Coordinates of C-alpha atoms in Angstrom, one line a residue:
M178 CA 131.5 106.6 188.2
I179 CA 129.5 110.0 188.8
P180 CA 125.9 108.9 189.8
T181 CA 123.6 111.3 187.4
R182 CA 120.3 114.3 188.7
T183 CA 117.8 115.3 185.9
L184 CA 117.9 118.8 186.7
G185 CA 113.8 120.2 187.2
P186 CA 110.7 118.3 186.6
K187 CA 112.1 117.3 182.6
G188 CA 115.6 119.5 181.9
P189 CA 118.9 117.4 180.8
T190 CA 120.7 114.2 183.1
L191 CA 123.8 115.8 184.6
S192 CA 126.3 114.4 187.1
A193 CA 124.9 114.3 190.3
L194 CA 128.4 116.0 191.3
G195 CA 128.6 119.8 190.5
F196 CA 131.1 122.5 190.3
G197 CA 130.8 125.9 192.8
C198 CA 133.1 128.7 191.6
M199 CA 132.8 131.0 193.8
G200 CA 135.9 130.2 195.3
M201 CA 137.8 130.7 192.2
S202 CA 137.2 135.0 192.6
E203 CA 136.2 136.2 196.5
F204 CA 135.1 135.1 199.9
Y205 CA 138.3 132.0 200.3
G206 CA 141.7 134.6 200.3
P207 CA 144.0 134.8 197.0
S208 CA 143.0 132.6 193.7
D209 CA 144.9 131.9 190.1
D210 CA 142.9 132.6 187.4
A211 CA 145.5 130.6 185.2
E212 CA 145.4 127.1 187.7
S213 CA 141.3 128.0 188.3
R214 CA 141.0 127.3 184.4
R215 CA 142.8 124.6 184.6
V216 CA 141.2 122.7 187.5
L217 CA 137.9 123.6 185.5
E218 CA 139.0 122.2 182.2
A219 CA 139.9 118.7 184.6
A220 CA 136.6 119.1 186.6
V221 CA 134.7 118.8 182.5
E222 CA 137.3 116.3 181.3
A223 CA 136.5 113.9 184.4
G224 CA 132.6 114.5 183.1
I225 CA 131.3 117.1 185.6
Q226 CA 128.6 119.0 184.2
M227 CA 127.3 121.4 186.2
F228 CA 129.0 124.8 186.9
D229 CA 127.1 127.7 189.2
T230 CA 128.7 131.4 189.7
A231 CA 126.5 134.5 190.2
D232 CA 127.0 138.2 189.1
T233 CA 128.2 139.3 193.2
Y234 CA 130.9 136.1 192.9
G235 CA 133.7 138.8 192.6
L236 CA 131.5 141.7 191.1
G237 CA 131.2 139.7 187.5
H238 CA 134.8 138.3 188.5
N239 CA 133.6 135.1 188.6
E240 CA 131.2 134.9 185.9
R241 CA 134.2 135.9 183.1
L242 CA 136.0 133.2 184.3
L243 CA 134.1 130.7 183.2
A244 CA 133.1 132.3 179.7
P245 CA 136.5 130.8 177.6
L246 CA 134.8 127.0 179.2
I247 CA 131.9 127.8 177.9
A248 CA 132.7 129.1 174.8
A249 CA 135.3 126.1 174.6
H250 CA 132.7 122.6 175.5
G251 CA 129.3 125.4 175.9
A252 CA 127.1 121.7 174.3
R253 CA 128.6 119.9 177.4
I254 CA 127.9 121.7 180.4
C255 CA 125.5 123.6 182.2
V256 CA 126.2 127.0 183.0
A257 CA 123.8 128.5 186.5
T258 CA 123.9 132.0 187.6
K259 CA 122.4 134.1 190.2
F260 CA 120.8 138.0 190.5
G261 CA 120.0 139.6 193.3
I262 CA 122.4 140.3 195.8
A263 CA 124.2 143.9 195.7
R264 CA 127.1 145.1 197.6
E265 CA 130.2 147.3 197.4
P266 CA 133.7 146.6 196.2
G267 CA 135.7 144.6 198.6
Q268 CA 131.9 144.6 201.4
Y269 CA 130.2 141.6 202.4
A270 CA 127.6 143.6 203.8
R271 CA 125.0 143.2 200.8
S272 CA 121.5 144.4 200.2
I273 CA 118.2 142.9 198.0
N274 CA 117.1 143.5 194.5
N275 CA 114.2 140.9 193.2
Q276 CA 113.2 144.6 191.4
P277 CA 111.7 143.4 187.4
D278 CA 114.2 146.6 185.7
Y279 CA 117.2 145.3 188.3
I280 CA 116.8 141.1 186.9
R281 CA 116.5 142.3 183.3
R282 CA 119.4 144.7 183.7
A283 CA 121.5 142.1 185.8
C284 CA 120.2 139.1 182.8
D285 CA 121.6 140.8 180.3
A286 CA 125.1 141.8 182.3
S287 CA 125.3 137.6 183.1
R288 CA 125.3 136.7 179.7
Q289 CA 127.4 139.1 177.7
R290 CA 129.4 138.5 181.1
L291 CA 129.1 134.5 180.1
G292 CA 129.5 135.3 176.4
V293 CA 126.0 133.2 175.8
D294 CA 122.7 134.2 174.4
T295 CA 120.8 131.4 176.8
I296 CA 122.0 131.4 180.6
D297 CA 121.0 127.8 181.1
L298 CA 119.7 128.2 184.6
Y299 CA 118.7 131.5 186.4
Y300 CA 119.2 131.3 190.3
C301 CA 117.1 134.6 192.0
H302 CA 120.1 134.3 194.8
R303 CA 118.8 136.0 197.5
R304 CA 114.6 137.1 197.8
D305 CA 113.3 140.6 198.5
P306 CA 110.0 140.1 200.9
A307 CA 109.1 143.4 199.6
V308 CA 108.8 141.6 196.1
P309 CA 105.7 138.7 195.9
I310 CA 107.0 135.4 195.0
E311 CA 104.7 135.3 191.7
A312 CA 105.8 139.4 190.7
L313 CA 109.1 137.8 190.7
M314 CA 108.6 134.3 189.2
E315 CA 106.7 136.3 185.9
T316 CA 109.6 138.8 185.1
L317 CA 111.1 135.1 185.8
A318 CA 108.9 133.6 182.9
A319 CA 109.5 136.1 180.7
L320 CA 113.0 135.7 180.3
V321 CA 112.7 132.3 179.3
S322 CA 109.3 133.0 176.8
E323 CA 111.9 136.0 175.1
G324 CA 114.9 132.9 175.1
K325 CA 117.0 135.1 177.2
V326 CA 116.7 132.0 180.2
R327 CA 116.4 128.1 179.8
A328 CA 115.2 127.4 183.3
I329 CA 114.3 129.1 186.4
G330 CA 115.6 128.5 190.5
L331 CA 115.7 130.1 193.5
S332 CA 117.8 130.3 196.6
E333 CA 117.2 129.1 200.1
V334 CA 113.4 129.8 200.0
S335 CA 111.1 128.3 202.4
A336 CA 108.8 125.4 201.2
D337 CA 105.9 127.5 201.1
T338 CA 107.9 130.0 198.9
L339 CA 109.3 126.8 196.3
R340 CA 105.0 125.6 195.8
R341 CA 104.1 130.1 195.6
A342 CA 106.3 129.7 193.1
A343 CA 106.1 126.1 190.8
A344 CA 101.9 127.8 191.0
I345 CA 103.4 129.9 188.5
H346 CA 106.5 128.1 186.5
P347 CA 108.7 125.3 186.8
V348 CA 111.4 126.1 189.3
A349 CA 114.3 123.2 187.9
A350 CA 116.2 123.4 191.1
V351 CA 116.2 125.3 194.6
Q352 CA 120.3 126.3 195.8
S353 CA 120.3 125.5 199.6
E354 CA 122.9 124.9 202.1
Y355 CA 122.7 121.4 202.6
S356 CA 125.7 119.1 204.2
L357 CA 126.4 116.0 207.4
W358 CA 126.3 119.9 209.1
S359 CA 123.4 122.6 208.3
R360 CA 120.1 120.2 207.9
E361 CA 117.9 123.1 207.7
P362 CA 116.9 121.5 203.9
E363 CA 115.4 118.7 205.8
H364 CA 112.5 120.4 207.3
G365 CA 110.4 120.6 204.4
L366 CA 112.1 121.5 201.6
L367 CA 113.4 119.2 200.0
E368 CA 109.6 117.1 201.2
A369 CA 108.3 120.0 198.4
C370 CA 111.0 119.5 196.0
R371 CA 110.3 115.9 195.7
E372 CA 106.5 117.1 194.7
L373 CA 107.6 119.2 192.6
G374 CA 110.5 117.7 190.6
T375 CA 112.9 120.5 191.4
T376 CA 117.1 119.7 192.0
L377 CA 118.1 120.6 195.5
V378 CA 121.3 121.9 194.7
A379 CA 123.2 121.5 198.3
Y380 CA 126.0 124.4 198.2
S381 CA 129.2 124.2 200.8
P382 CA 128.1 120.8 201.2
L383 CA 131.8 120.1 202.8
G384 CA 131.6 122.6 205.2
R385 CA 133.1 125.7 203.6
G386 CA 135.9 123.5 204.0
F387 CA 135.3 122.1 207.6
L388 CA 134.0 118.6 207.1
T389 CA 137.4 117.7 204.9
G390 CA 139.1 117.4 208.4
A391 CA 141.8 119.9 206.9
L392 CA 141.3 122.3 208.6
A393 CA 142.0 122.9 213.0
S394 CA 141.5 126.7 213.1
T395 CA 141.6 129.9 210.9
E396 CA 144.6 131.3 212.3
S397 CA 146.9 130.0 208.8
L398 CA 142.9 131.3 206.7
A399 CA 144.1 134.7 204.7
E400 CA 142.9 138.3 206.5
D401 CA 139.8 138.6 203.9
D402 CA 138.7 134.7 204.2
F403 CA 134.9 134.6 205.2
R404 CA 135.4 132.1 207.5
R405 CA 136.9 134.2 209.8
R406 CA 134.0 135.7 211.0
S407 CA 131.6 132.9 210.9
P408 CA 130.1 132.2 214.2
R409 CA 131.0 127.8 213.5
F410 CA 134.9 129.0 213.0
A411 CA 135.1 130.9 216.0
D412 CA 137.5 129.3 218.0
D413 CA 134.5 127.9 221.2
A414 CA 133.1 126.7 218.0
M415 CA 135.7 125.0 216.0
A416 CA 136.7 123.3 219.0
H417 CA 133.5 122.3 220.2
N418 CA 132.7 121.3 216.0
Q419 CA 135.9 119.9 215.9
R420 CA 134.5 116.4 217.2
L421 CA 132.5 115.8 215.4
V422 CA 134.9 116.8 212.4
D423 CA 137.1 113.8 214.3
A424 CA 134.1 111.0 214.3
L425 CA 134.0 111.6 211.1
T426 CA 137.3 111.2 210.2
A427 CA 137.0 107.8 212.5
F428 CA 133.9 106.5 210.0
A429 CA 135.8 107.7 206.9
T430 CA 138.8 105.6 207.8
V431 CA 136.7 102.2 208.4
R432 CA 135.3 102.7 204.7
D433 CA 139.0 103.5 203.3
A434 CA 138.0 106.7 201.9
T435 CA 138.5 110.9 202.7
P436 CA 136.1 112.9 205.8
A437 CA 134.9 114.5 202.5
Q438 CA 134.3 112.0 200.5
I439 CA 131.7 110.7 203.3
A440 CA 130.4 114.1 203.5
L441 CA 129.1 114.0 200.2
A442 CA 129.2 110.3 199.5
W443 CA 126.1 111.1 202.2
L444 CA 124.4 113.7 199.9
I445 CA 124.2 111.4 197.0
N446 CA 123.5 108.2 198.4
K447 CA 120.4 109.6 200.9
H448 CA 118.5 111.8 198.5
P449 CA 118.2 111.0 194.5
N450 CA 117.7 115.2 193.6
V451 CA 120.1 116.8 195.6
M452 CA 123.3 117.7 193.4
P453 CA 126.2 118.7 196.6
I454 CA 128.5 121.7 194.4
P455 CA 131.5 122.0 195.8
G456 CA 134.3 124.2 195.4
T457 CA 137.8 123.6 195.1
R458 CA 141.0 125.5 193.3
K459 CA 142.9 122.1 193.5
I460 CA 143.1 119.3 191.5
S461 CA 143.9 117.2 194.0
R462 CA 140.6 117.9 195.9
L463 CA 138.9 117.7 192.9
H464 CA 139.6 113.9 192.4
E465 CA 138.9 113.5 195.6
N466 CA 135.6 114.7 195.8
L467 CA 134.7 112.8 192.1
A468 CA 135.7 109.4 193.9
G469 CA 133.4 110.1 197.2
A470 CA 130.5 111.2 194.6
A471 CA 130.9 107.2 193.5
L472 CA 131.0 105.5 196.4
T473 CA 127.7 103.6 198.2
L474 CA 126.7 104.4 201.0
N475 CA 123.8 101.9 203.0
T476 CA 120.7 102.5 204.9
A477 CA 122.7 101.8 208.2
E478 CA 125.6 104.1 207.3
I479 CA 123.3 107.0 206.5
A480 CA 121.5 106.9 209.8
E481 CA 124.6 106.7 211.4
L482 CA 126.3 110.0 209.6
D483 CA 122.1 111.3 210.8
T484 CA 123.0 110.8 214.3
L485 CA 126.7 111.9 214.3
F486 CA 125.3 115.6 213.1
D487 CA 122.5 116.0 214.5
P488 CA 121.6 119.2 214.5
D489 CA 121.6 120.0 217.4
A490 CA 125.6 118.7 218.3
V491 CA 126.4 121.4 215.7
A492 CA 128.1 125.0 217.5
G493 CA 127.5 128.0 215.8
E494 CA 124.7 129.7 213.2
R495 CA 126.4 129.3 209.8
Y496 CA 126.4 133.0 208.7
P497 CA 127.0 136.1 210.7
E498 CA 124.2 138.5 210.6
A499 CA 124.5 140.2 207.6
G500 CA 124.7 136.9 205.7
W501 CA 121.6 136.4 206.2
S502 CA 119.8 139.3 204.1
G503 CA 117.3 137.5 201.7
I504 CA 117.7 134.3 203.8
E505 CA 113.8 132.4 204.3
R506 CA 114.7 130.5 207.9
T507 CA 112.3 127.2 208.7

C-alpha cells in the first residue's frame, strides 16, 4: 500500500508517490502520446494522486497531454504546473521571468491547456533574483484570492527564500532535485520545510534513470536526450558513478528489490514530508516504482545508504551551465 503525505500545512492527503510527467513530452527522446495516456490512466488506477507538469515541458504539450486525465479524474487527483522558464522551440537555453504580468498570462494559458478553472498547485519553476520573493508571493497570493490557484509552490529555492516567502503566504510545496546522488536539500531546506509544514517534492528521485541500474552508457540514448549533455553522464563521471550504482544493486539484491525501489524507499522512509515524483513511459516501470514506495527500510539501512552515497562520492554536476539559471544553490 502506498503511504500518504499531507500537501502543505493544511492541504489534502495524497499518495506519497507522485508522477513526474516531463519525459512524456521532452528531454528524454521520442514519446508516444497514446502510450503516455495509458501509463497515466494506470497510475491513477494504482492510487497515484499527484501529477506534475509545467508550461515549458514540450512548450505546452505536457499540459495538454494531461487535460483528458483531469477531465476524467479531476476529483481524484492533484495536478501541479509551473511558470517562469521561457525557451525557444528545440532549445535547452532558457531565460527566467517572474514579472507579475507574465505570471498572470502564464497562469491563464496553463489553465486553458489543462482545462481547469483552478490550478491545484502552481509553482514558480525558477526564481528571478531581480524580483523580490515578497513581490512574487504577493502576485501568487492574488491568484489564490481570485480562485485561479489553490496552493502555491516554489522550486529550487534556498531555506532563507522559503522562510521569506512563507511570511507572505503559506507555501504548500517546494520542489527540488533530491535523490541518493543529489543531496542538496539536506543543507537546511528540509529543516525549513519541516518547520513550515511545507512538502518537499523530490524530482528526479531516480537520478534521471541512472539509479535504476539500467543505463550503463549514453550510447543508446536519443540524440536530443538531455542526459547526453549532463556532466554526471559524461564518460569519466559515469564510469565513476557506476560503482555507486553497482553497490546500490548489491544492497537491493539482499532485500529482493530493484535499485529503483530502494532509491524511492530511501526517500519515503527517511522523510515523512518528502514526496518523490518519478516519471516513466512504461507501465512495468510504474508498477516497479509503486512497489518501491511500499517498501520499508529500517534506520540502519537508511544510514548505510546515506554513507554509500556520500555527496563527495558522486562525480559531476547535476546540470550543464545553462541549467543552473534560476536555481538557488545552498
